[in-house]
Tab-separated table of C-alpha atoms and ligand atoms in Angstrom:
chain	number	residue	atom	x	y	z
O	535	UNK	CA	18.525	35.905	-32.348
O	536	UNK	CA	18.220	33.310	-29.378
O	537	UNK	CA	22.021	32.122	-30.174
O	538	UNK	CA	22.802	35.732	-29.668
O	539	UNK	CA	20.525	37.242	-26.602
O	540	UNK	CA	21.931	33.382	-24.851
O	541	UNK	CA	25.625	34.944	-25.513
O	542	UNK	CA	24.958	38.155	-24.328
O	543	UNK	CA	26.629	38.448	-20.823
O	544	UNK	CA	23.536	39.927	-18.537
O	545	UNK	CA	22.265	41.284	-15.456
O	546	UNK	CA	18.634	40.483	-13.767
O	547	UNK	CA	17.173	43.941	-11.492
O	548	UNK	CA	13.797	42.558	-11.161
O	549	UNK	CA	13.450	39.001	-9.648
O	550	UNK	CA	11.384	37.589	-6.477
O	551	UNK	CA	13.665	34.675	-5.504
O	552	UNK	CA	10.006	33.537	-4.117
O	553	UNK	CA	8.973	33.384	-7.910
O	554	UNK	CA	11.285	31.293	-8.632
O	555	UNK	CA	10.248	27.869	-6.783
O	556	UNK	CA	9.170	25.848	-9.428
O	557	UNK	CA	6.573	23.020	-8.999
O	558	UNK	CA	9.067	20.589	-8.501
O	559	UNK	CA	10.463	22.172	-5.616
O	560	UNK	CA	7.460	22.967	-4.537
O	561	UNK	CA	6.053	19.437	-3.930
O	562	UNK	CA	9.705	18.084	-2.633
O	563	UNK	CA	9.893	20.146	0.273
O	564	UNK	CA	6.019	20.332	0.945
O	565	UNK	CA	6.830	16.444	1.730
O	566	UNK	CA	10.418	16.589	3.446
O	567	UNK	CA	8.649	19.863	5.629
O	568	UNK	CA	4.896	17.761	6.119
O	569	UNK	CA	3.270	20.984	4.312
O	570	UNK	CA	-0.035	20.059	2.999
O	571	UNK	CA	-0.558	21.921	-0.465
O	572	UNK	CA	-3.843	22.609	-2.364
O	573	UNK	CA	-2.533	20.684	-5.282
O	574	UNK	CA	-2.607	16.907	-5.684
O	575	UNK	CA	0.195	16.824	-8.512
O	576	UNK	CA	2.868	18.687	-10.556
O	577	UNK	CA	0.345	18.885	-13.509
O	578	UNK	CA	-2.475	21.016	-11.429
O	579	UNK	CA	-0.144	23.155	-9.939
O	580	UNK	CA	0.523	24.299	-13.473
O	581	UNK	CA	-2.960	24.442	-14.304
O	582	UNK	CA	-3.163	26.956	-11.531
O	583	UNK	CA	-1.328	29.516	-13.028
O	584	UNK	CA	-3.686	31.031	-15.251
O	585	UNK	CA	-4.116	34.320	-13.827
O	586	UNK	CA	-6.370	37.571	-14.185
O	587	UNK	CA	-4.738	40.313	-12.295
O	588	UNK	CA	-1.752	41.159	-9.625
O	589	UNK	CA	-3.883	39.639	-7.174
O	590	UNK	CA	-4.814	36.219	-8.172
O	591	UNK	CA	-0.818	35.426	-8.682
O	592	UNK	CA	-0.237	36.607	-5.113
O	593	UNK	CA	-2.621	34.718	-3.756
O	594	UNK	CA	-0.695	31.675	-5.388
O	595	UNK	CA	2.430	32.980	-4.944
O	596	UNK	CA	2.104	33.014	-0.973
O	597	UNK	CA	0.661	29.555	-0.995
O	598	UNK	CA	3.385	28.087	-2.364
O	599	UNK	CA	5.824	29.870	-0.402
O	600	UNK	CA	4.886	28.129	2.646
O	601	UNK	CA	6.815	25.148	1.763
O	602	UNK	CA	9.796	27.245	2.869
O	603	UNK	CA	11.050	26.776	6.344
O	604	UNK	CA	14.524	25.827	7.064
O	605	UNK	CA	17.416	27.689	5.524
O	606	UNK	CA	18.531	24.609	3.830
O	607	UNK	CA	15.511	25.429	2.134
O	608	UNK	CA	16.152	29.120	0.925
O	609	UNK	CA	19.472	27.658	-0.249
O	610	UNK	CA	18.087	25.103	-2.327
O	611	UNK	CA	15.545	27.728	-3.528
O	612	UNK	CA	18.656	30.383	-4.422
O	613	UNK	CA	21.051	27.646	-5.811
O	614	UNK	CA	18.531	26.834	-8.389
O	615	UNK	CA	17.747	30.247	-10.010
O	616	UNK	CA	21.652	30.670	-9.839
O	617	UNK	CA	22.050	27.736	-11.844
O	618	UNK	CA	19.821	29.127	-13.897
O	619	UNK	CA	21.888	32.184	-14.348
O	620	UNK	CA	24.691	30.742	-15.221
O	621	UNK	CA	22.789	28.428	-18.012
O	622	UNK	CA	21.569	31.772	-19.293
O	623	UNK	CA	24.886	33.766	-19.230
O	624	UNK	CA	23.493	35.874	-16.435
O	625	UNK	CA	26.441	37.147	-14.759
O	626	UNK	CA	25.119	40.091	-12.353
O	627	UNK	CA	21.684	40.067	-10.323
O	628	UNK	CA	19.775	41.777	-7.755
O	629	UNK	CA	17.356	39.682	-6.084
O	630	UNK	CA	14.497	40.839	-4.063
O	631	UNK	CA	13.115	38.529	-1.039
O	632	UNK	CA	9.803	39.089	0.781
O	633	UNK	CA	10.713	38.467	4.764
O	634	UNK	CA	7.278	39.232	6.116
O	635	UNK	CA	5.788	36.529	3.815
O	636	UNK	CA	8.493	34.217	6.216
O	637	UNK	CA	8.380	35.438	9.780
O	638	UNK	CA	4.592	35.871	9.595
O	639	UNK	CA	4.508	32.351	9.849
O	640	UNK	CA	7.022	32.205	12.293
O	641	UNK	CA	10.209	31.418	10.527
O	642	UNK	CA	13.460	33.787	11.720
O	643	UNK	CA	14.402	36.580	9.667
O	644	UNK	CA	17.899	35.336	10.080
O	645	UNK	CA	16.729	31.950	8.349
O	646	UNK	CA	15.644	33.051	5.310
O	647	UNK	CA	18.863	35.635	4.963
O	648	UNK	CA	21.128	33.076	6.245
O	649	UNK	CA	19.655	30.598	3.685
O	650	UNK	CA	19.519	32.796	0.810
O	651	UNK	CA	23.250	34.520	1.611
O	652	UNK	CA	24.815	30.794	1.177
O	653	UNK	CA	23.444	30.576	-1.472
O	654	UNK	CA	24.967	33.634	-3.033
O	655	UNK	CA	28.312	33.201	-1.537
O	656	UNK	CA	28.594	29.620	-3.406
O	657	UNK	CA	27.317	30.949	-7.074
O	658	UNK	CA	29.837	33.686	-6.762
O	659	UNK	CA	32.540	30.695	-6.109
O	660	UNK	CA	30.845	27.798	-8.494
O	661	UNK	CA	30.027	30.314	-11.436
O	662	UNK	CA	31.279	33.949	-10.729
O	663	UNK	CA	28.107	35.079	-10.785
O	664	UNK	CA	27.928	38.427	-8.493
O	665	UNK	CA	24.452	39.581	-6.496
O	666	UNK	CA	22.681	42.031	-4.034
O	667	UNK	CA	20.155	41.226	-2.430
O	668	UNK	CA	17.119	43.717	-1.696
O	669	UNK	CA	14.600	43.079	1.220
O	670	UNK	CA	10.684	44.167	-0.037
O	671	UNK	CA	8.299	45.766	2.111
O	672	UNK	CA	4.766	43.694	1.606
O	673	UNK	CA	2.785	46.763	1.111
O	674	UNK	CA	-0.766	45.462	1.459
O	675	UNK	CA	0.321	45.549	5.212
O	676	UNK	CA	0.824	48.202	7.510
O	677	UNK	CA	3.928	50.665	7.616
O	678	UNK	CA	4.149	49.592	11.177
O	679	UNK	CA	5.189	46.282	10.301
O	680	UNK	CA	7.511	47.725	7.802
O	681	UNK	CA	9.238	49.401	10.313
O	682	UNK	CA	9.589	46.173	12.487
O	683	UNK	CA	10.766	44.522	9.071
O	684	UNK	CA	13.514	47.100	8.704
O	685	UNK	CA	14.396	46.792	12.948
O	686	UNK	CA	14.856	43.125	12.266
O	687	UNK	CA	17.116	43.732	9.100
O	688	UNK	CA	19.833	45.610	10.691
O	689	UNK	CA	21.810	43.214	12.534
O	690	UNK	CA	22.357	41.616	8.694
O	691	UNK	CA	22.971	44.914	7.159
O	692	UNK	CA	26.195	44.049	5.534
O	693	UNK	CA	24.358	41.459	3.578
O	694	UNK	CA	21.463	43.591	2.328
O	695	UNK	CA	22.001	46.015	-0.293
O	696	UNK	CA	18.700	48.007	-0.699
O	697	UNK	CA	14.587	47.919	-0.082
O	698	UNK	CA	11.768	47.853	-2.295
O	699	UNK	CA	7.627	47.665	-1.733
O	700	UNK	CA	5.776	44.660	-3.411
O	701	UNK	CA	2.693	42.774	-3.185
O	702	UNK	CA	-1.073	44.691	-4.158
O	703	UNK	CA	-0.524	47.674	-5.744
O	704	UNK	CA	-3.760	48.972	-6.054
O	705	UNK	CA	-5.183	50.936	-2.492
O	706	UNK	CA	-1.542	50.904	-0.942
O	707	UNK	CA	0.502	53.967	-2.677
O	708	UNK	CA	4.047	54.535	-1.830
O	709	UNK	CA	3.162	57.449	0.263
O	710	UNK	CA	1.371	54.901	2.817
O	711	UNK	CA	5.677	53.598	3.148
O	712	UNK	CA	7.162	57.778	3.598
O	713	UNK	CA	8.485	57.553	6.504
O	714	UNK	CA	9.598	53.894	7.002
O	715	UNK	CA	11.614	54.647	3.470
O	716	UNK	CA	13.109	57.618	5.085
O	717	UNK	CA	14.154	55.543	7.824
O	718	UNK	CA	15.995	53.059	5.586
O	719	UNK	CA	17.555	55.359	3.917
O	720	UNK	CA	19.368	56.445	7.212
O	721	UNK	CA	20.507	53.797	7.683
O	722	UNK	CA	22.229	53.467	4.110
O	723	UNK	CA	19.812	50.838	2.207
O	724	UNK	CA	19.538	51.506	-1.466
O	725	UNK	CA	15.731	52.300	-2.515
O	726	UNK	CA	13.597	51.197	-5.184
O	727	UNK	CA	9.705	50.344	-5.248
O	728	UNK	CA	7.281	48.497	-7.802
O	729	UNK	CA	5.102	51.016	-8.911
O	730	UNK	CA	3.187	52.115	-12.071
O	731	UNK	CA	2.137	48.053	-12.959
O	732	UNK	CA	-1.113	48.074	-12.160
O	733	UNK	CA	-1.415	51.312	-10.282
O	734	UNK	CA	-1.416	54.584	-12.473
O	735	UNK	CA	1.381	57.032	-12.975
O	736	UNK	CA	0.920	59.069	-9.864
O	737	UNK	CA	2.108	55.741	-7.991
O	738	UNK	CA	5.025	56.228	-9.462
O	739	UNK	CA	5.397	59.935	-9.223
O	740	UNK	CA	4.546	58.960	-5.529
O	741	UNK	CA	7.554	56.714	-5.607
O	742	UNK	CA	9.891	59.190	-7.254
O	743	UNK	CA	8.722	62.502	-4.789
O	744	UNK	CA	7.900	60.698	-1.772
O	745	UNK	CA	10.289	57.728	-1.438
O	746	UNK	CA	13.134	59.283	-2.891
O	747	UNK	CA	13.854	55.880	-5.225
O	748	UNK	CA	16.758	55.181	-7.146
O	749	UNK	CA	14.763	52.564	-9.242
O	750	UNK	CA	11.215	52.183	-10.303
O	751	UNK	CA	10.228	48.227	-10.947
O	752	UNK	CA	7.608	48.266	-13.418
O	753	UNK	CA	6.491	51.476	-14.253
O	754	UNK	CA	4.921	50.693	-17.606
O	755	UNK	CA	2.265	52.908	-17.098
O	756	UNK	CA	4.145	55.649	-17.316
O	757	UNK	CA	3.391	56.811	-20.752
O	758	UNK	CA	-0.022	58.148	-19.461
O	759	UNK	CA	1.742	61.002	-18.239
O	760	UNK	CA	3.849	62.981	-20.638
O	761	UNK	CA	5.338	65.035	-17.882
O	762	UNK	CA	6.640	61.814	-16.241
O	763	UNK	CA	7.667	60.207	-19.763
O	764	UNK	CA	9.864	63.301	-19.928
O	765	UNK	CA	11.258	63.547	-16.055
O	766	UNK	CA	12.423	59.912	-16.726
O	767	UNK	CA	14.032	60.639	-20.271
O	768	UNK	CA	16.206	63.562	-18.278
O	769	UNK	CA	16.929	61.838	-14.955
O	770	UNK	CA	17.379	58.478	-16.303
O	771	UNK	CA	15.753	56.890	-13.373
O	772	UNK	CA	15.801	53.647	-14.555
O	773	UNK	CA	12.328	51.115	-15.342
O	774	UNK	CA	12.811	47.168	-14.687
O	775	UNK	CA	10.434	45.435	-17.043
O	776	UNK	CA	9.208	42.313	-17.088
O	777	UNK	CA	7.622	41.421	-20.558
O	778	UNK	CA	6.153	38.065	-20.139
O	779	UNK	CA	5.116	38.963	-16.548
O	780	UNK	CA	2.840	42.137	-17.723
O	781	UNK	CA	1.244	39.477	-20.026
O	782	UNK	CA	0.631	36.798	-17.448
O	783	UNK	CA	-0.625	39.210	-14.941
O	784	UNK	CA	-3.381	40.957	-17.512
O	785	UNK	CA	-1.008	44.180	-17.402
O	786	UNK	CA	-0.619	44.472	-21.080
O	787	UNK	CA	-3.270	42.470	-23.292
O	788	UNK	CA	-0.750	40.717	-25.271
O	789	UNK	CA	3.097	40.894	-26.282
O	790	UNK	CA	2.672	42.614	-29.386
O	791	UNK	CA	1.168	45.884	-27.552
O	792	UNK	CA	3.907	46.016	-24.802
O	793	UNK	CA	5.408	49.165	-24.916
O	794	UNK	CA	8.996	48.728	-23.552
O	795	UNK	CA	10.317	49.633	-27.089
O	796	UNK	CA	8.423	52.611	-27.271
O	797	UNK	CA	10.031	53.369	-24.233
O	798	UNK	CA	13.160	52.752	-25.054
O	799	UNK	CA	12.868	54.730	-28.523
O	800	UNK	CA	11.784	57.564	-26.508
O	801	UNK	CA	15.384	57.223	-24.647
O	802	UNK	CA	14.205	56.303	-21.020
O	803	UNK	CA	16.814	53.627	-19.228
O	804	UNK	CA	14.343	50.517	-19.649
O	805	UNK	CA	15.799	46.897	-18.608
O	806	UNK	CA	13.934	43.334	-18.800
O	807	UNK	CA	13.471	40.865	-16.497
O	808	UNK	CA	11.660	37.914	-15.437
O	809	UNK	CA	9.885	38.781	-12.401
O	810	UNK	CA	8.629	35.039	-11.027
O	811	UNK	CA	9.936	33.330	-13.734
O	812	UNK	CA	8.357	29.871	-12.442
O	813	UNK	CA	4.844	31.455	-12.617
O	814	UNK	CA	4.938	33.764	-15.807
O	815	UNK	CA	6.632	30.697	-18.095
O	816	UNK	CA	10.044	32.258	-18.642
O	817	UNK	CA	13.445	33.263	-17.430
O	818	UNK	CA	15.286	36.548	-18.459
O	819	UNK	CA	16.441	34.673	-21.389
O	820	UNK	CA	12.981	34.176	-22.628
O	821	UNK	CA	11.836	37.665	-21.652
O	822	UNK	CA	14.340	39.115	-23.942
O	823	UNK	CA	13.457	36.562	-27.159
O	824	UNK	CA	9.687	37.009	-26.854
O	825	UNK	CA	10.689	41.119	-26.993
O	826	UNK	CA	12.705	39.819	-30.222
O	827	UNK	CA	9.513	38.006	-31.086
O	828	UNK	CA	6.681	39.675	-30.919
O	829	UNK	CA	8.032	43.223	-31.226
O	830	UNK	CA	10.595	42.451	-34.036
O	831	UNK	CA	13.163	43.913	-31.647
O	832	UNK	CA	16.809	44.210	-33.887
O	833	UNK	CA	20.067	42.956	-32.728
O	834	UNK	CA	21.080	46.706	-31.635
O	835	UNK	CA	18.040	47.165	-29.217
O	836	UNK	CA	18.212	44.022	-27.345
O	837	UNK	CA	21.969	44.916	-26.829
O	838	UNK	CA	20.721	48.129	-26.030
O	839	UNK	CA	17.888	46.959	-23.451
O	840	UNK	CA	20.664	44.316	-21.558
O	841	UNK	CA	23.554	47.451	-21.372
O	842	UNK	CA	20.950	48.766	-19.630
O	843	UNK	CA	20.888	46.298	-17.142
O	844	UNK	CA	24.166	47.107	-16.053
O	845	UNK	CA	23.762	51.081	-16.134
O	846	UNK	CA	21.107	50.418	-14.196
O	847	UNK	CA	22.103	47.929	-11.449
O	848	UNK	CA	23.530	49.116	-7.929
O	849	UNK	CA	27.626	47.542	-9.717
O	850	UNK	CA	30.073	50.739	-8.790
O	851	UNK	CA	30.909	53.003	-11.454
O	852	UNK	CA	33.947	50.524	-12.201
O	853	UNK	CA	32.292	47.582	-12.806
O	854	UNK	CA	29.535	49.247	-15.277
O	855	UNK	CA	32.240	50.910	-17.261
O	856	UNK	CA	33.880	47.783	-17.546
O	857	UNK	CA	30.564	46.953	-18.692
O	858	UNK	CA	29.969	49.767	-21.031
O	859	UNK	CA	33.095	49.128	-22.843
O	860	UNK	CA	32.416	45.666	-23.474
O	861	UNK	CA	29.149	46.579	-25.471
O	862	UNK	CA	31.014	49.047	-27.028
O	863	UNK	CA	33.267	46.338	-28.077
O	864	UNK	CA	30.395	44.534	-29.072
O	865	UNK	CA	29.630	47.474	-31.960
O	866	UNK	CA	32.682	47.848	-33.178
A	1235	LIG	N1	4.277	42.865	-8.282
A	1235	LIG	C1	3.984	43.006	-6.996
A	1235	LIG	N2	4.348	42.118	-6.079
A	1235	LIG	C2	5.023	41.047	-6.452
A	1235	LIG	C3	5.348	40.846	-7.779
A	1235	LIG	C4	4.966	41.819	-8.739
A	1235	LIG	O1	5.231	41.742	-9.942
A	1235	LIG	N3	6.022	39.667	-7.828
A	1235	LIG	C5	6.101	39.199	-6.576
A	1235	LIG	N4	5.499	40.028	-5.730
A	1236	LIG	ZN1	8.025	42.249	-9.107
């Protein structure tokens, strides 16, 4: 099963390029940039991540973000999970960044874009590997500053592909975000939001009715709501998952009661990803075995679960079809 989820050409919907700076990293350019870290070695920062809820990863998470400064460093930071992509036959992925986790502590908006967009450019050279990149809204602050966010997007419009809304679910629902979605919609950004991880289902039917999304990231909890369940079989709207994440992050008590199968028996478009693969102790590749693992997924649903990736990314209809026929292939 790993030989054949490794050769499985794949796409990645749900990953926080900010989640992917491993401790390594971390401590390289805390020294080159004179950033002084809570952590006295490689080994603690590891013993960190043992986490109870959404919360107590952010709280890490933004920490160790602040070793990010120059764009030299966003490149490094891209060029590594890309590497990583192309180690695990990931061939297509939309990346989300957080710029208000960045300019809130003063570094340009142009910066982190430039950085990360160099990045991109050279993995679609070195490896082929194509990408969009989708800006998040930080929704534990205001709309206000979402709105500034978006202002300060424009002038790099041709290198952003959509939104989405991150950071504490719980006591900031999408419909705090209405308008500013609205807004970016305008002006032709794609739309998605994480909803339905920790916050119930009417987050998500909050996401769907209010914010118009073409995407829901998360959305595991769902299944409380048979209604929804049933709006998502018919519209498709697709769910990115993220297995080990839900685990780490006290989501889902354990593997073996995650219930993307279910989900994916019940015919709703469900993909998995890694989320902040240097936090949650795996990259899409080990997402998809520890499905295999502890849910005794067969061969046909973890081809099943990365097709979906494709149907569900923002490719055009061309490139998915080219897609669709090669899993097709893969049947026959
Ligand atoms: N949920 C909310 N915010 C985040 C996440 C997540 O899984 N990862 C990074 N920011
Ligand atoms: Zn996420």
């Amino acid at each position: 099963m790993k030989q054949f989820i490794q050769n499985l050409p794949k796409a990645e919907l749900h990953l926080h390029i900010e989640g992917t700076l491993e401790p390594e990293l971390m401590f390289k350019l805390a020294k080159k940039n004179h950033v002084v870290l809570p952590y006295n070695s490689i080994e603690e920062v590891r013993q960190a991540y043992h986490f109870t809820s959404l919360q107590s990863f952010l709280d890490i998470y933004y920490k160790g973000a602040a070793v990010l400064i120059e764009a030299s460093d966003f490149y490094d930071l891209t060029l590594a999970y890309l590497k990583k992509c192309h180690e695990q036959n990931i061939v297509h992925t939309e990346i989300f960044f957080d710029p208000q986790t960045h300019t809130d502590r003063g570094i340009a908006f142009e910066t982190v874009v430039t950085g990360i967009s160099e990045a991109l450019e050279e993995a679609k050279r070195r490896y082929n590997i194509s990408s969009f990149l989708i800006m998040s809204f930080l929704r534990h602050l205001s709309q206000g500053a979402a709105f500034e966010t978006l202002e300060a997007s424009l002038p790099f419009k041709d290198k952003i592909k959509g939104v989405g809304l991150d950071s504490s679910e719980l006591g900031n629902p999408p419909s705090k975000f209405k308008e500013v979605f609205q807004k970016a919609k305008e002006e032709g950004y794609e739309l998605v939001a994480h909803a339905g991880e920790e916050g119930d289902s009417r987050y998500i039917w909050e996401a769907i009715e209010l914010l118009d999304v073409r995407r829901i990231d998360h959305g595991i909890r769902c299944e409380e709501d048979e209604k929804l369940v049933a709006y998502l079989q018919k519209t498709q709207l697709p769910l990115t998952v993220c297995p080990l994440s839900n685990v780490k992050l006290k989501a889902v008590k354990e593997m073996g009661y995650h219930n993307i199968l279910k989900l994916l028996h019940r015919g709703l478009l469900v993909t998995v990803n890694s989320d902040d693969p240097a936090y949650f102790g795996g990259y899409l590749n080990e997402n998809l075995e520890a499905v295999a693992t502890s849910l005794q997924a067969t061969k046909e649903e973890i081809l099943q679960l990365v097709e979906n990736g494709f149907r569900a990314s923002f490719l055009s209809n061309h490139e998915i079809n080219k897609q669709k026929a090669y899993f097709a292939s893969m049947r026959s």
